[in-house]
PDB file of C-alpha atoms and ligand atoms in Angstrom:
ATOM      1  CA  MET V   1     -65.590  38.177 -27.388  1.00 89.00           C
ATOM      2  CA  GLU V   2     -62.052  37.818 -26.018  1.00 94.00           C
ATOM      3  CA  ASN V   3     -59.471  37.913 -28.825  1.00 97.00           C
ATOM      4  CA  LEU V   4     -56.963  35.089 -28.346  1.00 98.00           C
ATOM      5  CA  GLU V   5     -54.472  36.192 -30.998  1.00 98.00           C
ATOM      6  CA  GLY V   6     -50.973  36.152 -29.508  1.00 98.00           C
ATOM      7  CA  LYS V   7     -52.155  34.803 -26.147  1.00 98.00           C
ATOM      8  CA  ILE V   8     -50.172  31.935 -24.622  1.00 98.00           C
ATOM      9  CA  ILE V   9     -52.098  28.721 -24.072  1.00 99.00           C
ATOM     10  CA  LEU V  10     -50.665  25.720 -22.210  1.00 99.00           C
ATOM     11  CA  ILE V  11     -52.384  22.418 -22.940  1.00 99.00           C
ATOM     12  CA  THR V  12     -51.459  19.244 -21.067  1.00 99.00           C
ATOM     13  CA  GLY V  13     -52.068  15.920 -22.796  1.00 98.00           C
ATOM     14  CA  ALA V  14     -51.989  17.429 -26.282  1.00 98.00           C
ATOM     15  CA  SER V  15     -50.689  14.293 -28.022  1.00 98.00           C
ATOM     16  CA  SER V  16     -54.142  12.810 -28.565  1.00 98.00           C
ATOM     17  CA  GLY V  17     -57.907  13.200 -28.301  1.00 98.00           C
ATOM     18  CA  ILE V  18     -59.379  16.257 -26.598  1.00 99.00           C
ATOM     19  CA  GLY V  19     -56.030  17.963 -25.917  1.00 99.00           C
ATOM     20  CA  GLU V  20     -54.947  17.669 -29.540  1.00 99.00           C
ATOM     21  CA  ALA V  21     -58.323  18.999 -30.742  1.00 99.00           C
ATOM     22  CA  CYS V  22     -58.016  21.956 -28.343  1.00 99.00           C
ATOM     23  CA  ALA V  23     -54.545  22.732 -29.703  1.00 99.00           C
ATOM     24  CA  LYS V  24     -55.916  22.802 -33.257  1.00 98.00           C
ATOM     25  CA  LYS V  25     -58.816  25.098 -32.360  1.00 98.00           C
ATOM     26  CA  PHE V  26     -56.686  27.536 -30.336  1.00 98.00           C
ATOM     27  CA  ALA V  27     -54.230  27.588 -33.266  1.00 98.00           C
ATOM     28  CA  GLU V  28     -57.052  28.584 -35.640  1.00 98.00           C
ATOM     29  CA  LEU V  29     -57.604  31.609 -33.378  1.00 98.00           C
ATOM     30  CA  LYS V  30     -53.916  32.533 -33.741  1.00 98.00           C
ATOM     31  CA  ALA V  31     -52.948  31.876 -30.134  1.00 98.00           C
ATOM     32  CA  ASN V  32     -49.396  30.704 -29.375  1.00 98.00           C
ATOM     33  CA  LEU V  33     -49.259  27.268 -27.833  1.00 98.00           C
ATOM     34  CA  ILE V  34     -47.235  25.246 -25.367  1.00 99.00           C
ATOM     35  CA  ILE V  35     -48.270  21.666 -25.998  1.00 99.00           C
ATOM     36  CA  THR V  36     -47.187  18.950 -23.586  1.00 99.00           C
ATOM     37  CA  ALA V  37     -47.528  15.178 -23.216  1.00 98.00           C
ATOM     38  CA  ARG V  38     -45.167  12.264 -22.697  1.00 98.00           C
ATOM     39  CA  ARG V  39     -45.119  11.155 -26.354  1.00 98.00           C
ATOM     40  CA  LYS V  40     -42.626  13.622 -27.761  1.00 98.00           C
ATOM     41  CA  GLU V  41     -42.834  12.593 -31.441  1.00 98.00           C
ATOM     42  CA  ARG V  42     -46.559  13.227 -31.507  1.00 98.00           C
ATOM     43  CA  ILE V  43     -46.424  16.723 -30.055  1.00 98.00           C
ATOM     44  CA  GLU V  44     -43.440  17.634 -32.234  1.00 98.00           C
ATOM     45  CA  LYS V  45     -45.382  16.579 -35.324  1.00 98.00           C
ATOM     46  CA  LEU V  46     -48.425  18.550 -34.182  1.00 98.00           C
ATOM     47  CA  SER V  47     -46.244  21.547 -33.415  1.00 98.00           C
ATOM     48  CA  ASN V  48     -44.735  21.561 -36.925  1.00 98.00           C
ATOM     49  CA  GLU V  49     -48.146  21.195 -38.503  1.00 98.00           C
ATOM     50  CA  LEU V  50     -49.800  23.993 -36.517  1.00 98.00           C
ATOM     51  CA  SER V  51     -46.984  26.516 -36.618  1.00 98.00           C
ATOM     52  CA  ARG V  52     -46.723  26.175 -40.404  1.00 98.00           C
ATOM     53  CA  LYS V  53     -50.433  26.204 -41.082  1.00 98.00           C
ATOM     54  CA  HIS V  54     -51.344  29.139 -38.844  1.00 98.00           C
ATOM     55  CA  ASN V  55     -48.098  31.092 -38.638  1.00 97.00           C
ATOM     56  CA  ILE V  56     -48.075  30.929 -34.842  1.00 98.00           C
ATOM     57  CA  LYS V  57     -45.442  29.935 -32.290  1.00 98.00           C
ATOM     58  CA  VAL V  58     -45.813  26.428 -30.882  1.00 98.00           C
ATOM     59  CA  LEU V  59     -43.565  24.960 -28.212  1.00 98.00           C
ATOM     60  CA  PRO V  60     -43.766  21.162 -27.840  1.00 98.00           C
ATOM     61  CA  ILE V  61     -42.428  19.926 -24.499  1.00 98.00           C
ATOM     62  CA  SER V  62     -42.341  16.368 -23.287  1.00 98.00           C
ATOM     63  CA  LEU V  63     -43.783  16.333 -19.774  1.00 98.00           C
ATOM     64  CA  ASP V  64     -45.113  13.739 -17.365  1.00 98.00           C
ATOM     65  CA  VAL V  65     -47.521  15.644 -15.124  1.00 98.00           C
ATOM     66  CA  ARG V  66     -47.149  13.047 -12.356  1.00 98.00           C
ATOM     67  CA  ASN V  67     -43.658  14.196 -11.466  1.00 98.00           C
ATOM     68  CA  PHE V  68     -43.598  17.477  -9.536  1.00 98.00           C
ATOM     69  CA  ASN V  69     -39.889  18.082 -10.111  1.00 98.00           C
ATOM     70  CA  SER V  70     -40.349  17.709 -13.881  1.00 98.00           C
ATOM     71  CA  VAL V  71     -43.357  20.021 -13.829  1.00 98.00           C
ATOM     72  CA  LYS V  72     -41.427  22.584 -11.790  1.00 98.00           C
ATOM     73  CA  SER V  73     -38.365  22.520 -14.021  1.00 98.00           C
ATOM     74  CA  PHE V  74     -40.549  22.585 -17.142  1.00 98.00           C
ATOM     75  CA  TYR V  75     -41.877  25.966 -16.022  1.00 98.00           C
ATOM     76  CA  GLU V  76     -38.566  27.281 -14.674  1.00 98.00           C
ATOM     77  CA  ASN V  77     -36.848  26.457 -17.960  1.00 98.00           C
ATOM     78  CA  LEU V  78     -39.366  28.233 -20.164  1.00 98.00           C
ATOM     79  CA  ALA V  79     -37.911  31.243 -21.997  1.00 98.00           C
ATOM     80  CA  PRO V  80     -39.195  34.510 -20.490  1.00 98.00           C
ATOM     81  CA  GLU V  81     -41.493  35.183 -23.465  1.00 98.00           C
ATOM     82  CA  TRP V  82     -43.366  31.932 -22.752  1.00 98.00           C
ATOM     83  CA  LYS V  83     -43.801  32.291 -18.993  1.00 98.00           C
ATOM     84  CA  ALA V  84     -46.859  34.560 -18.991  1.00 98.00           C
ATOM     85  CA  ILE V  85     -49.302  31.752 -19.734  1.00 99.00           C
ATOM     86  CA  ASP V  86     -52.786  33.213 -20.235  1.00 98.00           C
ATOM     87  CA  ILE V  87     -54.845  30.029 -20.426  1.00 99.00           C
ATOM     88  CA  LEU V  88     -54.029  26.702 -18.813  1.00 99.00           C
ATOM     89  CA  VAL V  89     -55.970  23.701 -20.117  1.00 99.00           C
ATOM     90  CA  ASN V  90     -55.572  20.896 -17.573  1.00 99.00           C
ATOM     91  CA  ASN V  91     -56.530  18.028 -19.853  1.00 99.00           C
ATOM     92  CA  ALA V  92     -53.962  15.242 -19.276  1.00 99.00           C
ATOM     93  CA  GLY V  93     -55.786  12.341 -17.712  1.00 98.00           C
ATOM     94  CA  LEU V  94     -56.757   8.739 -18.006  1.00 98.00           C
ATOM     95  CA  ALA V  95     -58.772   5.825 -16.717  1.00 98.00           C
ATOM     96  CA  ARG V  96     -57.147   2.458 -16.022  1.00 98.00           C
ATOM     97  CA  GLY V  97     -59.272  -0.639 -15.640  1.00 98.00           C
ATOM     98  CA  LEU V  98     -62.951  -1.147 -14.866  1.00 98.00           C
ATOM     99  CA  ASP V  99     -63.121  -3.370 -11.801  1.00 97.00           C
ATOM    100  CA  LYS V 100     -65.039  -3.697  -8.548  1.00 98.00           C
ATOM    101  CA  PHE V 101     -63.082  -1.629  -6.027  1.00 98.00           C
ATOM    102  CA  TYR V 102     -62.374  -4.749  -3.952  1.00 98.00           C
ATOM    103  CA  GLU V 103     -60.658  -6.284  -6.964  1.00 98.00           C
ATOM    104  CA  GLY V 104     -58.957  -3.104  -8.228  1.00 98.00           C
ATOM    105  CA  LYS V 105     -55.272  -2.956  -9.103  1.00 98.00           C
ATOM    106  CA  ILE V 106     -53.228  -0.685  -6.888  1.00 98.00           C
ATOM    107  CA  GLU V 107     -51.003   0.388  -9.795  1.00 98.00           C
ATOM    108  CA  ASP V 108     -54.101   1.484 -11.767  1.00 98.00           C
ATOM    109  CA  TRP V 109     -55.313   3.521  -8.785  1.00 98.00           C
ATOM    110  CA  ASP V 110     -51.906   5.163  -8.379  1.00 98.00           C
ATOM    111  CA  GLU V 111     -51.742   6.073 -12.052  1.00 98.00           C
ATOM    112  CA  MET V 112     -55.207   7.656 -12.102  1.00 98.00           C
ATOM    113  CA  ILE V 113     -54.797   9.552  -8.841  1.00 99.00           C
ATOM    114  CA  ASP V 114     -51.270  10.705  -9.714  1.00 99.00           C
ATOM    115  CA  THR V 115     -52.290  11.916 -13.178  1.00 99.00           C
ATOM    116  CA  ASN V 116     -55.843  13.190 -12.833  1.00 99.00           C
ATOM    117  CA  ILE V 117     -55.592  14.808  -9.394  1.00 99.00           C
ATOM    118  CA  LYS V 118     -51.966  15.351  -8.472  1.00 99.00           C
ATOM    119  CA  GLY V 119     -50.856  16.139 -12.040  1.00 99.00           C
ATOM    120  CA  LEU V 120     -53.563  18.784 -12.384  1.00 99.00           C
ATOM    121  CA  LEU V 121     -52.534  20.239  -9.035  1.00 99.00           C
ATOM    122  CA  PHE V 122     -48.799  20.209  -9.842  1.00 99.00           C
ATOM    123  CA  VAL V 123     -49.246  22.025 -13.152  1.00 99.00           C
ATOM    124  CA  SER V 124     -51.654  24.542 -11.643  1.00 99.00           C
ATOM    125  CA  ARG V 125     -49.303  25.141  -8.697  1.00 99.00           C
ATOM    126  CA  VAL V 126     -46.407  26.155 -10.957  1.00 98.00           C
ATOM    127  CA  VAL V 127     -48.353  28.022 -13.648  1.00 98.00           C
ATOM    128  CA  VAL V 128     -50.961  29.993 -11.689  1.00 99.00           C
ATOM    129  CA  PRO V 129     -48.711  32.240  -9.497  1.00 98.00           C
ATOM    130  CA  GLN V 130     -47.774  34.357 -12.536  1.00 98.00           C
ATOM    131  CA  MET V 131     -51.510  34.686 -13.323  1.00 98.00           C
ATOM    132  CA  VAL V 132     -52.078  35.850  -9.749  1.00 98.00           C
ATOM    133  CA  GLU V 133     -49.267  38.363 -10.101  1.00 98.00           C
ATOM    134  CA  ARG V 134     -50.666  39.699 -13.388  1.00 98.00           C
ATOM    135  CA  GLU V 135     -54.281  39.471 -12.163  1.00 98.00           C
ATOM    136  CA  TYR V 136     -55.116  37.819 -15.463  1.00 98.00           C
ATOM    137  CA  GLY V 137     -55.643  34.264 -16.651  1.00 98.00           C
ATOM    138  CA  HIS V 138     -57.968  31.351 -17.161  1.00 98.00           C
ATOM    139  CA  ILE V 139     -57.749  27.794 -15.849  1.00 99.00           C
ATOM    140  CA  ILE V 140     -59.821  25.273 -17.797  1.00 99.00           C
ATOM    141  CA  ASN V 141     -60.025  21.842 -16.201  1.00 99.00           C
ATOM    142  CA  ILE V 142     -61.317  18.861 -18.147  1.00 99.00           C
ATOM    143  CA  GLY V 143     -63.605  17.012 -15.752  1.00 98.00           C
ATOM    144  CA  SER V 144     -66.214  14.445 -16.740  1.00 98.00           C
ATOM    145  CA  THR V 145     -69.807  13.370 -16.280  1.00 98.00           C
ATOM    146  CA  ALA V 146     -68.051  10.770 -14.101  1.00 98.00           C
ATOM    147  CA  GLY V 147     -67.450  13.646 -11.690  1.00 98.00           C
ATOM    148  CA  HIS V 148     -71.187  14.151 -11.325  1.00 98.00           C
ATOM    149  CA  GLU V 149     -72.488  10.595 -10.954  1.00 98.00           C
ATOM    150  CA  PRO V 150     -70.655   7.339 -10.210  1.00 98.00           C
ATOM    151  CA  TYR V 151     -71.145   4.335 -12.482  1.00 98.00           C
ATOM    152  CA  PRO V 152     -70.534   0.630 -11.810  1.00 98.00           C
ATOM    153  CA  MET V 153     -66.847  -0.186 -11.433  1.00 98.00           C
ATOM    154  CA  GLY V 154     -65.859   3.419 -12.163  1.00 98.00           C
ATOM    155  CA  ASN V 155     -64.901   3.892  -8.472  1.00 98.00           C
ATOM    156  CA  VAL V 156     -61.382   5.399  -8.518  1.00 98.00           C
ATOM    157  CA  TYR V 157     -61.673   7.113 -11.928  1.00 98.00           C
ATOM    158  CA  VAL V 158     -65.011   8.558 -10.780  1.00 98.00           C
ATOM    159  CA  ALA V 159     -63.382   9.735  -7.544  1.00 99.00           C
ATOM    160  CA  THR V 160     -60.623  11.509  -9.476  1.00 99.00           C
ATOM    161  CA  LYS V 161     -63.200  13.368 -11.549  1.00 98.00           C
ATOM    162  CA  PHE V 162     -65.235  14.269  -8.457  1.00 99.00           C
ATOM    163  CA  ALA V 163     -61.935  15.646  -7.176  1.00 99.00           C
ATOM    164  CA  VAL V 164     -61.457  17.676 -10.367  1.00 99.00           C
ATOM    165  CA  LYS V 165     -64.916  19.178  -9.860  1.00 98.00           C
ATOM    166  CA  ALA V 166     -64.079  19.991  -6.228  1.00 98.00           C
ATOM    167  CA  LEU V 167     -60.772  21.547  -7.262  1.00 99.00           C
ATOM    168  CA  SER V 168     -62.396  23.700  -9.967  1.00 99.00           C
ATOM    169  CA  GLN V 169     -64.861  25.001  -7.396  1.00 98.00           C
ATOM    170  CA  SER V 170     -62.102  25.538  -4.840  1.00 98.00           C
ATOM    171  CA  PHE V 171     -59.762  27.258  -7.316  1.00 98.00           C
ATOM    172  CA  ARG V 172     -62.572  29.656  -8.253  1.00 98.00           C
ATOM    173  CA  ILE V 173     -62.918  30.722  -4.620  1.00 98.00           C
ATOM    174  CA  ASP V 174     -59.170  31.048  -4.064  1.00 98.00           C
ATOM    175  CA  VAL V 175     -58.603  33.307  -7.093  1.00 98.00           C
ATOM    176  CA  LEU V 176     -61.830  35.264  -6.781  1.00 97.00           C
ATOM    177  CA  GLU V 177     -60.095  38.583  -6.125  1.00 98.00           C
ATOM    178  CA  LYS V 178     -57.305  37.915  -8.641  1.00 98.00           C
ATOM    179  CA  GLY V 179     -59.083  38.385 -11.978  1.00 97.00           C
ATOM    180  CA  ILE V 180     -58.603  34.738 -12.961  1.00 98.00           C
ATOM    181  CA  LYS V 181     -61.334  32.654 -14.569  1.00 98.00           C
ATOM    182  CA  VAL V 182     -61.885  28.991 -13.693  1.00 99.00           C
ATOM    183  CA  THR V 183     -63.946  26.677 -15.879  1.00 99.00           C
ATOM    184  CA  SER V 184     -64.683  22.987 -15.750  1.00 98.00           C
ATOM    185  CA  VAL V 185     -65.571  21.293 -19.045  1.00 99.00           C
ATOM    186  CA  ASP V 186     -67.222  17.965 -18.238  1.00 99.00           C
ATOM    187  CA  PRO V 187     -67.915  15.637 -21.180  1.00 98.00           C
ATOM    188  CA  GLY V 188     -69.691  12.312 -21.322  1.00 98.00           C
ATOM    189  CA  MET V 189     -68.558   9.688 -23.830  1.00 98.00           C
ATOM    190  CA  VAL V 190     -65.957  10.966 -26.285  1.00 98.00           C
ATOM    191  CA  GLU V 191     -64.298   8.619 -28.765  1.00 98.00           C
ATOM    192  CA  THR V 192     -60.554   9.100 -28.293  1.00 98.00           C
ATOM    193  CA  GLU V 193     -57.751   6.801 -27.128  1.00 98.00           C
ATOM    194  CA  PHE V 194     -59.367   6.945 -23.664  1.00 98.00           C
ATOM    195  CA  SER V 195     -60.981   3.475 -23.718  1.00 98.00           C
ATOM    196  CA  LYS V 196     -57.979   1.893 -25.409  1.00 98.00           C
ATOM    197  CA  VAL V 197     -55.831   3.218 -22.576  1.00 98.00           C
ATOM    198  CA  ARG V 198     -58.404   2.170 -19.965  1.00 98.00           C
ATOM    199  CA  PHE V 199     -58.367  -1.417 -21.270  1.00 98.00           C
ATOM    200  CA  HIS V 200     -54.588  -1.541 -21.644  1.00 96.00           C
ATOM    201  CA  GLY V 201     -54.621  -1.615 -25.457  1.00 97.00           C
ATOM    202  CA  ASP V 202     -57.591  -3.955 -25.997  1.00 97.00           C
ATOM    203  CA  GLU V 203     -58.999  -2.310 -29.170  1.00 97.00           C
ATOM    204  CA  GLN V 204     -62.039  -4.590 -29.448  1.00 97.00           C
ATOM    205  CA  ARG V 205     -63.174  -3.892 -25.908  1.00 97.00           C
ATOM    206  CA  ALA V 206     -62.558  -0.181 -26.431  1.00 97.00           C
ATOM    207  CA  LYS V 207     -64.733  -0.162 -29.570  1.00 96.00           C
ATOM    208  CA  ARG V 208     -67.627  -1.793 -27.714  1.00 96.00           C
ATOM    209  CA  VAL V 209     -67.855   1.208 -25.355  1.00 97.00           C
ATOM    210  CA  TYR V 210     -69.272   3.318 -28.208  1.00 96.00           C
ATOM    211  CA  GLU V 211     -71.387   0.627 -29.896  1.00 96.00           C
ATOM    212  CA  GLY V 212     -74.920   1.620 -30.898  1.00 97.00           C
ATOM    213  CA  LEU V 213     -74.546   5.358 -30.336  1.00 97.00           C
ATOM    214  CA  GLN V 214     -72.801   8.353 -31.797  1.00 98.00           C
ATOM    215  CA  PRO V 215     -70.240   9.503 -29.224  1.00 98.00           C
ATOM    216  CA  LEU V 216     -68.907  13.033 -28.884  1.00 98.00           C
ATOM    217  CA  THR V 217     -65.825  13.836 -30.926  1.00 98.00           C
ATOM    218  CA  PRO V 218     -62.755  15.562 -29.462  1.00 98.00           C
ATOM    219  CA  ASP V 219     -63.752  18.589 -31.573  1.00 99.00           C
ATOM    220  CA  ASP V 220     -67.125  18.789 -29.816  1.00 99.00           C
ATOM    221  CA  VAL V 221     -65.324  19.126 -26.488  1.00 99.00           C
ATOM    222  CA  ALA V 222     -62.750  21.552 -27.876  1.00 99.00           C
ATOM    223  CA  ASP V 223     -65.645  23.747 -29.087  1.00 98.00           C
ATOM    224  CA  ALA V 224     -66.863  23.977 -25.483  1.00 99.00           C
ATOM    225  CA  VAL V 225     -63.347  24.864 -24.298  1.00 99.00           C
ATOM    226  CA  ILE V 226     -63.070  27.581 -26.935  1.00 98.00           C
ATOM    227  CA  PHE V 227     -66.502  28.945 -26.026  1.00 98.00           C
ATOM    228  CA  ALA V 228     -65.419  29.323 -22.402  1.00 98.00           C
ATOM    229  CA  ALA V 229     -62.059  30.810 -23.410  1.00 98.00           C
ATOM    230  CA  THR V 230     -63.525  33.460 -25.688  1.00 98.00           C
ATOM    231  CA  ARG V 231     -66.227  34.978 -23.474  1.00 98.00           C
ATOM    232  CA  PRO V 232     -65.864  38.659 -22.649  1.00 98.00           C
ATOM    233  CA  ARG V 233     -63.570  39.545 -19.771  1.00 97.00           C
ATOM    234  CA  HIS V 234     -66.389  39.955 -17.224  1.00 97.00           C
ATOM    235  CA  VAL V 235     -67.950  36.516 -17.951  1.00 98.00           C
ATOM    236  CA  ASN V 236     -66.797  33.316 -16.249  1.00 98.00           C
ATOM    237  CA  ILE V 237     -68.236  30.069 -17.553  1.00 98.00           C
ATOM    238  CA  ASN V 238     -68.185  27.939 -14.410  1.00 98.00           C
ATOM    239  CA  GLN V 239     -69.048  24.594 -15.905  1.00 98.00           C
ATOM    240  CA  ILE V 240     -70.064  23.019 -19.182  1.00 98.00           C
ATOM    241  CA  VAL V 241     -71.504  19.494 -19.141  1.00 98.00           C
ATOM    242  CA  LEU V 242     -71.901  17.938 -22.570  1.00 98.00           C
ATOM    243  CA  THR V 243     -72.929  14.445 -23.599  1.00 98.00           C
ATOM    244  CA  PRO V 244     -73.799  12.604 -26.788  1.00 98.00           C
ATOM    245  CA  LEU V 245     -77.474  12.914 -27.678  1.00 98.00           C
ATOM    246  CA  ALA V 246     -77.918   9.289 -26.610  1.00 98.00           C
ATOM    247  CA  GLN V 247     -76.434   9.817 -23.138  1.00 98.00           C
ATOM    248  CA  ALA V 248     -78.458  11.383 -20.311  1.00 98.00           C
ATOM    249  CA  SER V 249     -75.898  10.826 -17.556  1.00 97.00           C
ATOM    250  CA  SER V 250     -73.160   8.383 -16.545  1.00 97.00           C
ATOM    251  CA  ASN V 251     -75.679   5.559 -16.177  1.00 97.00           C
ATOM    252  CA  PHE V 252     -78.332   6.322 -18.774  1.00 98.00           C
ATOM    253  CA  VAL V 253     -77.194   5.552 -22.294  1.00 97.00           C
ATOM    254  CA  TYR V 254     -79.450   4.593 -25.181  1.00 98.00           C
ATOM    255  CA  ARG V 255     -77.911   2.177 -27.680  1.00 97.00           C
ATOM    256  CA  LYS V 256     -79.575   1.230 -30.953  1.00 95.00           C
ATOM    257  CA  LYS V 257     -79.447  -2.520 -31.550  1.00 85.00           C
TER     258      LYS V 257
HETATM  259  P1  NDP R 301     -56.656  10.317 -24.760  1.00 69.90           P
HETATM  260  O1  NDP R 301     -56.141   9.036 -24.211  1.00 69.90           O
HETATM  261  O2  NDP R 301     -56.914  10.388 -26.221  1.00 69.90           O
HETATM  262  O3  NDP R 301     -55.693  11.519 -24.342  1.00 69.90           O
HETATM  263  C1  NDP R 301     -55.133  11.598 -23.065  1.00 69.90           C
HETATM  264  C2  NDP R 301     -53.979  12.580 -23.092  1.00 69.90           C
HETATM  265  O4  NDP R 301     -53.446  12.682 -21.765  1.00 69.90           O
HETATM  266  C3  NDP R 301     -52.866  12.132 -24.000  1.00 69.90           C
HETATM  267  O5  NDP R 301     -52.375  13.227 -24.710  1.00 69.90           O
HETATM  268  C4  NDP R 301     -51.807  11.606 -23.036  1.00 69.90           C
HETATM  269  O6  NDP R 301     -50.509  11.846 -23.574  1.00 69.90           O
HETATM  270  C5  NDP R 301     -52.039  12.526 -21.826  1.00 69.90           C
HETATM  271  N1  NDP R 301     -51.503  11.958 -20.595  1.00 69.90           N
HETATM  272  C6  NDP R 301     -51.879  10.830 -19.956  1.00 69.90           C
HETATM  273  N2  NDP R 301     -51.100  10.628 -18.880  1.00 69.90           N
HETATM  274  C7  NDP R 301     -50.216  11.659 -18.842  1.00 69.90           C
HETATM  275  C8  NDP R 301     -49.154  12.011 -17.975  1.00 69.90           C
HETATM  276  N3  NDP R 301     -48.812  11.252 -16.921  1.00 69.90           N
HETATM  277  N4  NDP R 301     -48.451  13.151 -18.232  1.00 69.90           N
HETATM  278  C9  NDP R 301     -48.778  13.909 -19.284  1.00 69.90           C
HETATM  279  N5  NDP R 301     -49.762  13.629 -20.162  1.00 69.90           N
HETATM  280  C10 NDP R 301     -50.471  12.516 -19.926  1.00 69.90           C
HETATM  281  O7  NDP R 301     -57.995  10.622 -23.942  1.00 69.90           O
HETATM  282  P2  NDP R 301     -58.991  11.881 -23.937  1.00 69.90           P
HETATM  283  O8  NDP R 301     -58.593  12.892 -24.926  1.00 69.90           O
HETATM  284  O9  NDP R 301     -60.342  11.329 -23.979  1.00 69.90           O
HETATM  285  O10 NDP R 301     -58.735  12.411 -22.462  1.00 69.90           O
HETATM  286  C11 NDP R 301     -58.422  13.746 -22.141  1.00 69.90           C
HETATM  287  C12 NDP R 301     -59.116  14.134 -20.844  1.00 69.90           C
HETATM  288  O11 NDP R 301     -60.528  14.070 -21.037  1.00 69.90           O
HETATM  289  C13 NDP R 301     -58.822  13.236 -19.647  1.00 69.90           C
HETATM  290  O12 NDP R 301     -58.662  14.045 -18.506  1.00 69.90           O
HETATM  291  C14 NDP R 301     -60.087  12.376 -19.520  1.00 69.90           C
HETATM  292  O13 NDP R 301     -60.288  11.931 -18.223  1.00 69.90           O
HETATM  293  C15 NDP R 301     -61.120  13.389 -19.959  1.00 69.90           C
HETATM  294  N6  NDP R 301     -62.398  12.826 -20.387  1.00 69.90           N
HETATM  295  C16 NDP R 301     -62.479  11.931 -21.417  1.00 69.90           C
HETATM  296  C17 NDP R 301     -63.701  11.425 -21.820  1.00 69.90           C
HETATM  297  C18 NDP R 301     -63.847  10.389 -22.875  1.00 69.90           C
HETATM  298  O14 NDP R 301     -64.909   9.737 -22.949  1.00 69.90           O
HETATM  299  N7  NDP R 301     -62.856  10.200 -23.736  1.00 69.90           N
HETATM  300  C19 NDP R 301     -64.944  11.908 -21.188  1.00 69.90           C
HETATM  301  C20 NDP R 301     -64.746  12.829 -20.117  1.00 69.90           C
HETATM  302  C21 NDP R 301     -63.522  13.289 -19.757  1.00 69.90           C
HETATM  303  P3  NDP R 301     -49.237  10.882 -23.433  1.00 69.90           P
HETATM  304  O15 NDP R 301     -49.740   9.473 -23.311  1.00 69.90           O
HETATM  305  O16 NDP R 301     -48.471  11.152 -24.696  1.00 69.90           O
HETATM  306  O17 NDP R 301     -48.540  11.379 -22.224  1.00 69.90           O
HETATM  307  C1  8X3 R 302     -64.848   9.547 -19.309  1.00 69.90           C
HETATM  308  C2  8X3 R 302     -66.268   9.179 -19.586  1.00 69.90           C
HETATM  309  O1  8X3 R 302     -68.172   7.697 -18.873  1.00 69.90           O
HETATM  310  O2  8X3 R 302     -66.037   6.620 -19.281  1.00 69.90           O
HETATM  311  O3  8X3 R 302     -64.724  10.481 -18.298  1.00 69.90           O
HETATM  312  O4  8X3 R 302     -66.368   7.967 -17.335  1.00 69.90           O
HETATM  313  S1  8X3 R 302     -66.698   7.808 -18.720  1.00 69.90           S
END
């Protein structure tokens, strides 16, 4: 098993849900963390909690992954001891709306494409060159079952997650001779702020998404991330697809009445 003590882990979208759960689990393994998201208060609070509890270093940095200049200066401004990021967890992402494509809102499309595809690319573009130089590192992308099978009105969100799958596969080829691992962790339904964000704050509608079944928790997904991150050096976990027991795929969900 790879020992993560003292390693540097960068997690995007650590202010909530899966990213926050990943931060907590990496902290338990005594890794040092750079946690980023737009909501500064949240990551500062998490940083204080984790550094105290686990006696590790945690750097909270407010970052919008959609803006390449911000992503670039985020990395350039890191102190030298933080630059050698060992594991990058590309988690920041969101869905906006659930509409037929011919009725979709252009601003929702922009937000999903800019965050889920371009944001992941921007962060990887600035962080991975030092991994290439050191011939060491691990990129863990959070995909989705939506990246394996479209579902009604998922259109653009689905396309972004198909893109994440394509990028994970492409990254793996591009870094093949560089000693860098690439993993895609692809969950089905996880109860987080995801649906609340998708439905622009409509809590009732968000709750209905998980009615009649037991969804995954953010911890379930973080366990998969940690599994991939702790395999021995010669093992690359290419992809983990995990769903609630009551979900077979994007379109097959069993709900108890
Ligand atoms: P949450 O809404 O709970 O968390 C999303 C995180 O992404 C937040 O920390 C948010 O932080 C961050 N984020 C969103 N936009 C940006 C941005 N522009 N720049 C930086 N950070 C951003 O949802 P989840 O935890 O569920 O989602 C995490 C990932 O998991 C996403 O990629 C999602 O697509 C994927 N996923 C989720 C599933 C689910 O059912 N929940 C299933 C499969 C995959 P802030 O708003 O503070 O910036
Ligand atoms: C999030 C899960 O099924 O809403 O990726 O697309 S789903």
